[in-house]
Short mmCIF file of C-alpha atoms in Angstrom, two decimals:
data_model
loop_
_atom_site.label_atom_id
_atom_site.label_comp_id
_atom_site.label_asym_id
_atom_site.label_seq_id
_atom_site.Cartn_x
_atom_site.Cartn_y
_atom_site.Cartn_z
CA MET A 76 -126.03 39.49 120.50
CA THR A 77 -125.31 36.01 121.84
CA GLU A 78 -123.70 33.52 119.48
CA THR A 79 -124.08 29.76 119.51
CA SER A 80 -120.82 28.19 120.60
CA LEU A 81 -119.21 26.19 117.81
CA ARG A 82 -115.88 24.67 117.06
CA LEU A 83 -115.80 23.58 113.45
CA GLY A 84 -115.35 19.86 113.01
CA GLY A 85 -116.77 19.53 109.52
CA GLY A 86 -114.02 21.16 107.49
CA MET A 87 -112.30 19.09 104.80
CA ARG A 88 -109.01 17.47 105.78
CA GLN A 89 -108.13 17.06 102.10
CA CYS A 90 -109.34 18.43 98.77
CA ALA A 91 -111.25 16.51 96.13
CA GLU A 92 -109.26 16.62 92.90
CA SER A 93 -112.23 15.38 90.88
CA GLU A 94 -115.97 15.69 91.30
CA SER A 95 -116.13 11.90 91.07
CA ASP A 96 -114.25 11.73 94.39
CA TRP A 97 -117.47 12.75 96.16
CA LEU A 98 -120.36 10.53 97.15
CA ASN A 99 -123.68 12.25 96.44
CA ALA A 100 -126.71 10.91 98.32
CA HIS A 101 -130.16 12.38 97.67
CA VAL A 102 -132.23 11.71 100.79
CA TYR A 103 -135.90 12.01 99.76
CA TYR A 104 -138.03 12.91 102.75
CA HIS A 105 -141.40 14.66 102.75
CA GLY A 106 -141.29 15.34 106.48
CA ASP A 107 -139.27 17.83 108.55
CA ARG A 108 -135.93 18.08 106.76
CA THR A 109 -134.44 20.09 109.62
CA ALA A 110 -135.09 17.10 111.89
CA LEU A 111 -133.51 14.87 109.23
CA VAL A 112 -130.34 16.98 109.28
CA VAL A 113 -130.15 17.39 113.06
CA GLU A 114 -131.16 13.88 114.12
CA ALA A 115 -129.71 11.72 111.36
CA ILE A 116 -127.36 13.37 108.87
CA ALA A 117 -125.18 15.56 111.11
CA PRO A 118 -124.56 12.89 113.81
CA LEU A 119 -123.74 10.30 111.13
CA MET A 120 -121.32 12.65 109.39
CA ARG A 121 -119.56 13.50 112.65
CA GLU A 122 -119.18 9.77 113.28
CA CYS A 123 -117.77 9.19 109.79
CA LEU A 124 -115.24 11.98 110.33
CA ALA A 125 -114.23 10.63 113.74
CA THR A 126 -113.80 7.05 112.51
CA GLY A 127 -111.73 8.05 109.49
CA LEU A 128 -114.27 7.04 106.84
CA SER A 129 -114.81 10.61 105.60
CA ASP A 130 -112.75 13.76 105.20
CA GLY A 131 -115.65 16.20 104.78
CA TRP A 132 -119.32 16.65 103.94
CA PHE A 133 -121.88 19.27 103.01
CA PHE A 134 -125.58 19.43 102.30
CA LEU A 135 -128.30 21.41 100.53
CA ARG A 136 -132.07 21.27 100.48
CA ASP A 137 -133.89 20.78 97.19
CA ARG A 138 -137.39 19.97 95.90
CA VAL A 139 -136.69 18.75 92.37
CA GLY A 140 -138.15 15.25 92.18
CA GLY A 141 -139.61 15.68 95.65
CA PRO A 142 -138.44 17.32 98.90
CA HIS A 143 -134.97 16.02 99.75
CA VAL A 144 -131.55 16.77 101.17
CA ARG A 145 -128.54 16.50 98.87
CA LEU A 146 -125.67 15.12 100.93
CA ARG A 147 -122.15 15.24 99.49
CA ILE A 148 -119.50 13.20 101.33
CA LEU A 149 -115.76 12.96 100.63
CA PRO A 150 -114.32 9.49 101.39
CA ALA A 151 -111.08 9.60 103.37
CA HIS A 152 -109.41 7.49 100.65
CA PRO A 153 -110.56 5.48 97.61
CA ASP A 154 -110.66 2.21 99.57
CA ALA A 155 -113.14 3.77 102.02
CA ARG A 156 -115.71 4.65 99.36
CA ALA A 157 -117.70 1.40 99.28
CA GLY A 158 -117.81 1.10 103.06
CA LEU A 159 -118.81 4.75 103.44
CA GLN A 160 -121.64 4.41 100.92
CA ARG A 161 -122.88 1.27 102.69
CA VAL A 162 -122.86 2.97 106.12
CA VAL A 163 -124.66 6.06 104.79
CA ALA A 164 -127.30 4.01 102.98
CA ASP A 165 -127.93 1.70 105.95
CA ARG A 166 -128.09 4.39 108.62
CA LEU A 167 -130.22 6.87 106.70
CA THR A 168 -132.55 4.18 105.37
CA GLY A 169 -132.99 3.03 108.96
CA TYR A 170 -133.94 6.54 110.04
CA LEU A 171 -136.38 6.89 107.16
CA SER A 172 -138.03 3.51 107.72
CA VAL A 173 -137.92 3.13 111.52
CA GLY A 174 -136.62 6.26 113.23
CA ARG A 175 -138.87 8.98 111.83
CA PRO A 176 -140.50 7.93 108.57
CA SER A 177 -142.49 10.56 106.70
CA THR A 178 -146.12 9.49 106.45
CA VAL A 179 -147.41 12.40 104.37
CA ALA A 180 -146.37 12.36 100.73
CA THR A 181 -146.14 15.64 98.85
CA ILE A 182 -147.88 15.49 95.47
CA PRO A 183 -145.68 16.34 92.45
CA GLN A 184 -147.61 19.57 91.76
CA GLN A 185 -146.35 20.87 95.11
CA TYR A 186 -142.69 20.23 94.37
CA ASP A 187 -142.20 23.76 93.02
CA VAL A 188 -139.81 22.51 90.33
CA PRO A 189 -138.31 25.22 88.10
CA PRO A 190 -138.69 24.32 84.39
CA ALA A 191 -134.93 24.34 83.78
CA ALA A 192 -134.29 22.07 86.75
CA ALA A 193 -136.96 19.62 85.63
CA ASN A 194 -134.68 18.53 82.80
CA MET A 195 -131.67 17.74 84.98
CA ALA A 196 -130.09 14.47 83.86
CA ASP A 197 -129.76 12.95 87.33
CA HIS A 198 -133.49 12.31 87.68
CA ALA A 199 -135.13 13.96 84.62
CA GLY A 200 -137.52 15.78 86.95
CA LEU A 201 -139.39 12.56 87.76
CA PRO A 202 -140.91 12.20 91.24
CA GLN A 203 -138.75 10.07 93.51
CA PRO A 204 -140.00 7.74 96.27
CA ASN A 205 -140.56 9.22 99.71
CA ASN A 206 -138.29 7.92 102.52
CA ALA A 207 -135.57 6.88 100.06
CA VAL A 208 -131.81 7.29 99.68
CA VAL A 209 -130.68 7.58 96.05
CA PHE A 210 -127.02 7.92 95.07
CA GLN A 211 -126.34 10.14 92.06
CA PRO A 212 -123.15 11.42 90.39
CA TYR A 213 -122.01 14.75 91.83
CA ARG A 214 -121.69 17.58 89.31
CA ARG A 215 -119.67 20.67 90.13
CA GLU A 216 -121.05 24.08 89.10
CA ARG A 217 -118.01 25.08 87.08
CA ASP A 218 -119.83 27.98 85.43
CA ARG A 219 -120.29 29.54 88.86
CA TYR A 220 -117.26 28.44 90.87
CA GLY A 221 -114.62 27.61 88.29
CA ASP A 222 -112.50 24.48 88.40
CA GLY A 223 -109.36 23.15 90.02
CA PHE A 224 -108.22 25.00 93.13
CA ALA A 225 -111.11 27.48 92.89
CA VAL A 226 -113.93 24.96 93.16
CA GLN A 227 -111.94 23.02 95.78
CA ALA A 228 -111.74 26.18 97.89
CA VAL A 229 -115.49 26.69 97.52
CA GLU A 230 -116.19 23.06 98.46
CA ARG A 231 -114.04 23.45 101.56
CA HIS A 232 -116.18 26.45 102.51
CA PHE A 233 -119.33 24.41 101.87
CA THR A 234 -118.20 21.86 104.47
CA GLU A 235 -117.63 24.65 106.98
CA SER A 236 -120.93 26.31 106.07
CA SER A 237 -122.75 23.01 106.62
CA ALA A 238 -121.14 22.57 110.04
CA VAL A 239 -122.26 26.08 111.01
CA ALA A 240 -125.78 25.46 109.69
CA ALA A 241 -126.13 22.08 111.42
CA ALA A 242 -125.05 23.60 114.75
CA LEU A 243 -127.50 26.48 114.38
CA LEU A 244 -130.38 24.19 113.43
CA ALA A 245 -129.73 22.15 116.59
CA SER A 246 -129.36 25.18 118.87
CA PRO A 247 -131.99 26.06 121.52
CA GLY A 248 -134.80 28.31 120.31
CA TRP A 249 -133.62 28.14 116.71
CA PRO A 250 -136.89 28.87 114.87
CA GLU A 251 -137.36 32.12 116.81
CA ARG A 252 -133.77 33.19 115.99
CA ARG A 253 -133.87 32.36 112.29
CA VAL A 254 -134.58 35.91 111.03
CA THR A 255 -131.97 37.55 113.26
CA VAL A 256 -129.26 35.01 112.45
CA GLY A 257 -130.08 35.09 108.73
CA PHE A 258 -129.75 38.88 108.69
CA CYS A 259 -126.39 38.65 110.47
CA LEU A 260 -125.03 35.94 108.17
CA LEU A 261 -125.93 37.86 105.01
CA LEU A 262 -124.50 41.16 106.22
CA LEU A 263 -121.46 39.38 107.66
CA THR A 264 -120.74 37.81 104.28
CA TRP A 265 -120.87 41.19 102.56
CA VAL A 266 -118.71 42.93 105.16
CA CYS A 267 -116.14 40.12 105.08
CA GLY A 268 -116.18 40.29 101.30
CA GLN A 269 -115.73 44.07 101.23
CA PRO A 270 -114.72 45.49 104.65
CA ASP A 271 -114.86 49.10 103.38
CA LEU A 272 -118.51 50.09 103.98
CA LYS A 273 -118.47 52.94 101.48
CA ALA A 274 -117.03 50.66 98.79
CA LEU A 275 -119.61 48.06 99.76
CA VAL A 276 -122.47 50.50 99.22
CA ARG A 277 -120.97 51.65 95.91
CA GLN A 278 -120.81 48.03 94.82
CA ALA A 279 -124.47 47.61 95.73
CA ALA A 280 -125.39 50.67 93.68
CA THR A 281 -123.89 49.09 90.54
CA SER A 282 -126.10 46.00 90.79
CA PRO A 283 -128.86 46.20 88.16
CA GLN A 284 -131.46 44.73 90.52
CA GLY A 285 -130.07 45.57 93.93
CA TRP A 286 -128.54 43.27 96.50
CA SER A 287 -131.76 42.08 97.99
CA TRP A 288 -132.94 40.48 94.76
CA THR A 289 -129.89 39.62 92.65
CA LEU A 290 -129.49 36.03 93.80
CA VAL A 291 -133.17 35.13 93.68
CA GLY A 292 -133.53 36.49 90.16
CA SER A 293 -136.50 38.80 90.67
CA SER A 294 -137.21 42.43 91.41
CA ILE A 295 -139.55 44.40 93.64
CA GLU A 296 -142.36 44.80 91.12
CA ASP A 297 -145.22 44.76 93.61
CA PRO A 298 -145.28 48.14 95.40
CA ASP A 299 -147.05 46.50 98.34
CA VAL A 300 -144.09 44.15 98.88
CA GLU A 301 -141.57 46.99 98.77
CA ARG A 302 -143.73 49.07 101.10
CA ASP A 303 -144.03 46.17 103.53
CA PHE A 304 -140.26 45.61 103.56
CA ARG A 305 -139.61 49.34 104.01
CA GLU A 306 -142.07 49.70 106.89
CA ARG A 307 -140.72 46.63 108.65
CA TYR A 308 -137.19 47.97 108.32
CA GLU A 309 -138.13 51.37 109.73
CA ILE A 310 -139.80 49.74 112.74
CA ARG A 311 -136.71 47.65 113.49
CA ARG A 312 -134.10 50.13 112.27
CA ASP A 313 -132.37 50.92 115.59
CA GLY A 314 -132.11 47.27 116.57
CA LEU A 315 -130.87 46.26 113.13
CA LEU A 316 -128.19 48.95 113.14
CA ALA A 317 -127.03 47.74 116.56
CA LEU A 318 -126.82 44.21 115.17
CA ALA A 319 -124.94 45.55 112.15
CA ASP A 320 -122.35 47.13 114.45
CA ASP A 321 -121.93 43.74 116.15
CA VAL A 322 -121.52 42.13 112.74
CA ARG A 323 -118.72 44.51 111.82
CA ARG A 324 -116.89 43.69 115.05
CA ILE A 325 -117.20 39.96 114.33
CA ALA A 326 -115.87 40.56 110.80
CA ALA A 327 -112.88 42.48 112.18
CA ARG A 328 -112.05 39.61 114.55
CA ALA A 329 -112.37 37.15 111.67
CA GLU A 330 -109.78 39.09 109.67
CA ALA A 331 -107.43 38.47 112.61
CA GLY A 332 -108.38 34.78 112.73
CA LYS A 333 -110.21 35.09 116.04
CA GLY A 334 -113.53 33.74 117.29
CA THR A 335 -115.02 30.23 117.56
CA ALA A 336 -118.77 30.85 117.94
CA SER A 337 -121.09 30.18 115.01
CA LEU A 338 -121.10 33.65 113.41
CA SER A 339 -117.36 33.97 113.99
CA ALA A 340 -116.76 30.56 112.41
CA TRP A 341 -118.84 31.62 109.40
CA ALA A 342 -116.94 34.89 109.10
CA ARG A 343 -113.55 33.16 109.26
CA SER A 344 -114.62 30.73 106.55
CA VAL A 345 -115.76 33.60 104.29
CA VAL A 346 -112.54 35.56 104.86
CA ILE A 347 -110.40 32.51 104.07
CA LEU A 348 -112.40 31.81 100.90
CA ARG A 349 -112.13 35.45 99.82
CA LYS A 350 -108.35 35.39 100.24
CA ARG A 351 -107.96 32.06 98.43
CA LEU A 352 -110.04 33.19 95.47
CA ALA A 353 -108.29 36.58 95.32
CA HIS A 354 -104.94 34.77 95.20
CA LEU A 355 -106.21 32.54 92.38
CA VAL A 356 -107.49 35.59 90.48
CA ALA A 357 -104.09 37.28 90.81
CA ALA A 358 -102.39 34.11 89.56
CA GLY A 359 -104.77 33.86 86.61
CA HIS A 360 -106.33 30.61 87.86
CA PHE A 361 -109.89 31.83 88.50
CA THR A 362 -111.96 33.28 85.67
CA PRO A 363 -115.41 34.87 85.68
CA SER A 364 -118.56 32.78 85.64
CA ALA A 365 -120.63 32.09 82.57
CA VAL A 366 -123.14 34.68 81.41
CA GLY A 367 -126.89 34.35 81.66
CA ALA A 368 -128.11 33.34 85.12
CA PRO A 369 -129.24 35.64 87.96
CA GLY A 370 -126.27 36.77 89.99
CA LYS A 371 -123.80 36.10 87.16
CA PRO A 372 -121.84 38.67 85.12
CA THR A 373 -123.32 40.70 82.32
CA ALA A 374 -121.96 40.29 78.79
CA GLU A 375 -119.95 43.49 79.27
CA GLU A 376 -118.43 42.16 82.50
CA ALA A 377 -117.54 38.88 80.80
CA ALA A 378 -115.83 40.73 77.93
CA THR A 379 -113.84 42.78 80.43
CA ALA A 380 -112.82 39.58 82.21
CA GLU A 381 -111.55 38.06 78.95
CA GLN A 382 -109.38 41.14 78.35
CA GLU A 383 -107.99 40.91 81.89
CA ALA A 384 -107.23 37.20 81.46
CA ALA A 385 -105.42 37.90 78.18
CA ALA A 386 -103.27 40.49 79.96
CA GLY A 387 -101.93 37.76 82.26
CA PRO A 388 -101.74 37.41 86.06
CA GLY A 389 -101.72 40.54 88.17
CA GLU A 390 -103.18 42.17 91.25
CA PRO A 391 -106.96 41.80 91.65
CA ASN A 392 -108.77 44.79 90.13
CA GLY A 393 -112.32 46.08 90.44
CA HIS A 394 -113.86 43.43 88.22
CA ALA A 395 -111.90 40.62 89.90
CA GLU A 396 -113.01 41.81 93.33
CA ALA A 397 -116.61 41.89 92.12
CA GLU A 398 -116.25 38.34 90.79
CA VAL A 399 -114.96 37.06 94.13
CA PHE A 400 -117.73 38.97 95.91
CA ARG A 401 -120.29 37.31 93.64
CA VAL A 402 -119.08 33.87 94.74
CA LEU A 403 -119.24 34.89 98.41
CA ASP A 404 -122.77 36.19 97.90
CA SER A 405 -123.74 32.88 96.33
CA CYS A 406 -122.37 31.17 99.46
CA ALA A 407 -124.61 33.41 101.58
CA HIS A 408 -127.58 32.33 99.49
CA LEU A 409 -126.69 28.67 100.04
CA VAL A 410 -126.40 29.00 103.81
CA CYS A 411 -129.92 30.44 103.77
CA ASN A 412 -130.98 27.29 101.93
CA ARG A 413 -129.29 25.13 104.57
CA LEU A 414 -131.10 27.05 107.30
CA ASP A 415 -134.48 26.56 105.58
CA ILE A 416 -134.92 30.25 104.74
CA ASN A 417 -137.04 30.34 101.59
CA LEU A 418 -136.47 32.73 98.68
CA HIS A 419 -139.03 35.31 99.81
CA GLY A 420 -137.61 35.23 103.33
CA GLU A 421 -134.08 35.58 101.99
CA SER A 422 -135.12 38.53 99.83
CA TYR A 423 -136.58 40.24 102.90
CA LEU A 424 -133.37 39.65 104.87
CA ARG A 425 -131.28 40.95 101.97
CA TYR A 426 -133.40 44.09 101.87
CA LEU A 427 -132.87 44.64 105.60
CA ALA A 428 -129.13 44.00 105.33
CA ALA A 429 -128.72 46.30 102.33
CA ARG A 430 -130.62 49.12 104.06
CA ALA A 431 -128.60 48.67 107.25
CA ALA A 432 -125.30 48.77 105.36
CA THR A 433 -126.38 51.93 103.53
CA ASP A 434 -127.47 53.63 106.75
CA LEU A 435 -124.21 52.74 108.50
CA ALA A 436 -122.23 54.18 105.61
CA GLU A 437 -124.32 57.37 105.74
CA ARG A 438 -123.73 57.62 109.49
CA GLU A 439 -119.95 57.52 108.97
CA ARG A 440 -119.80 60.29 106.38
#
């Protein structure tokens, strides 16, 4: 397996104490959003880092209100905020109006807006203009990532994840490598989150829906879909297991702080985040997520977490490790979003990765 060479330059140089420290630009664009990231957003963000306007950035794709990229940028200092916002607005508006304007508008019925998201306060689900830059307040997902040092650690990872994703999107032959790289990133996240394969498989067995579907909030109800995934895995099994062995070697190097290529950079970021969150759990500064959404704890898990919190700080236990793993898995889901891997494609990759991990564990018995 050949990795794209990458030296991370997008990591945060400081932490954002408040969510209001971030600039949040929604770049509405009904054209090729990968081109938008590669040709406009990533070069601009590298320039802002180099000139001292910004200390970090990250992005996500979304369709609520129309296809767009959500770009979060941390000003280097409060006095840089107005200038940074002006530069971002001018440069991206120029790209959208002159550089590569989108000429095909997506109709609202094609936005694929989830009902819950349609009521979000930042745009009330209303269609937004194509080829537009709209600044909105940034809202942290405290129910998923906590607050204080915990969410700051996650945001730091997001900046590193975005640098990895931007480099991969710009790499030669990217579309043909998307499935292979996506498989590796998902499995790499799991192995970095739980290096013990047998423990990893046991953790998978406790998931009510299974790894491949937990984050996307669905299950394999159509036997034809499950059969298709199974047959495709069996055809590619030997090659996938060879890739999985490579992934484990990359994860081992990441634990030692080694490696600069794209997958290695991703692995190091995941390992660092895992250690930071585990430390915060042990210190009593990171508590379980809210109950109710796919990929979040059950009511029983939440009750257990409350008992552990009442007992005071201590060494991370099984539930705490599972909570940290859940955050890492959410980060794997978000890098798939950054790489334009849709939910069905991600579910397929999760199925492949889960089967490969299980087969490797069986092989080592």
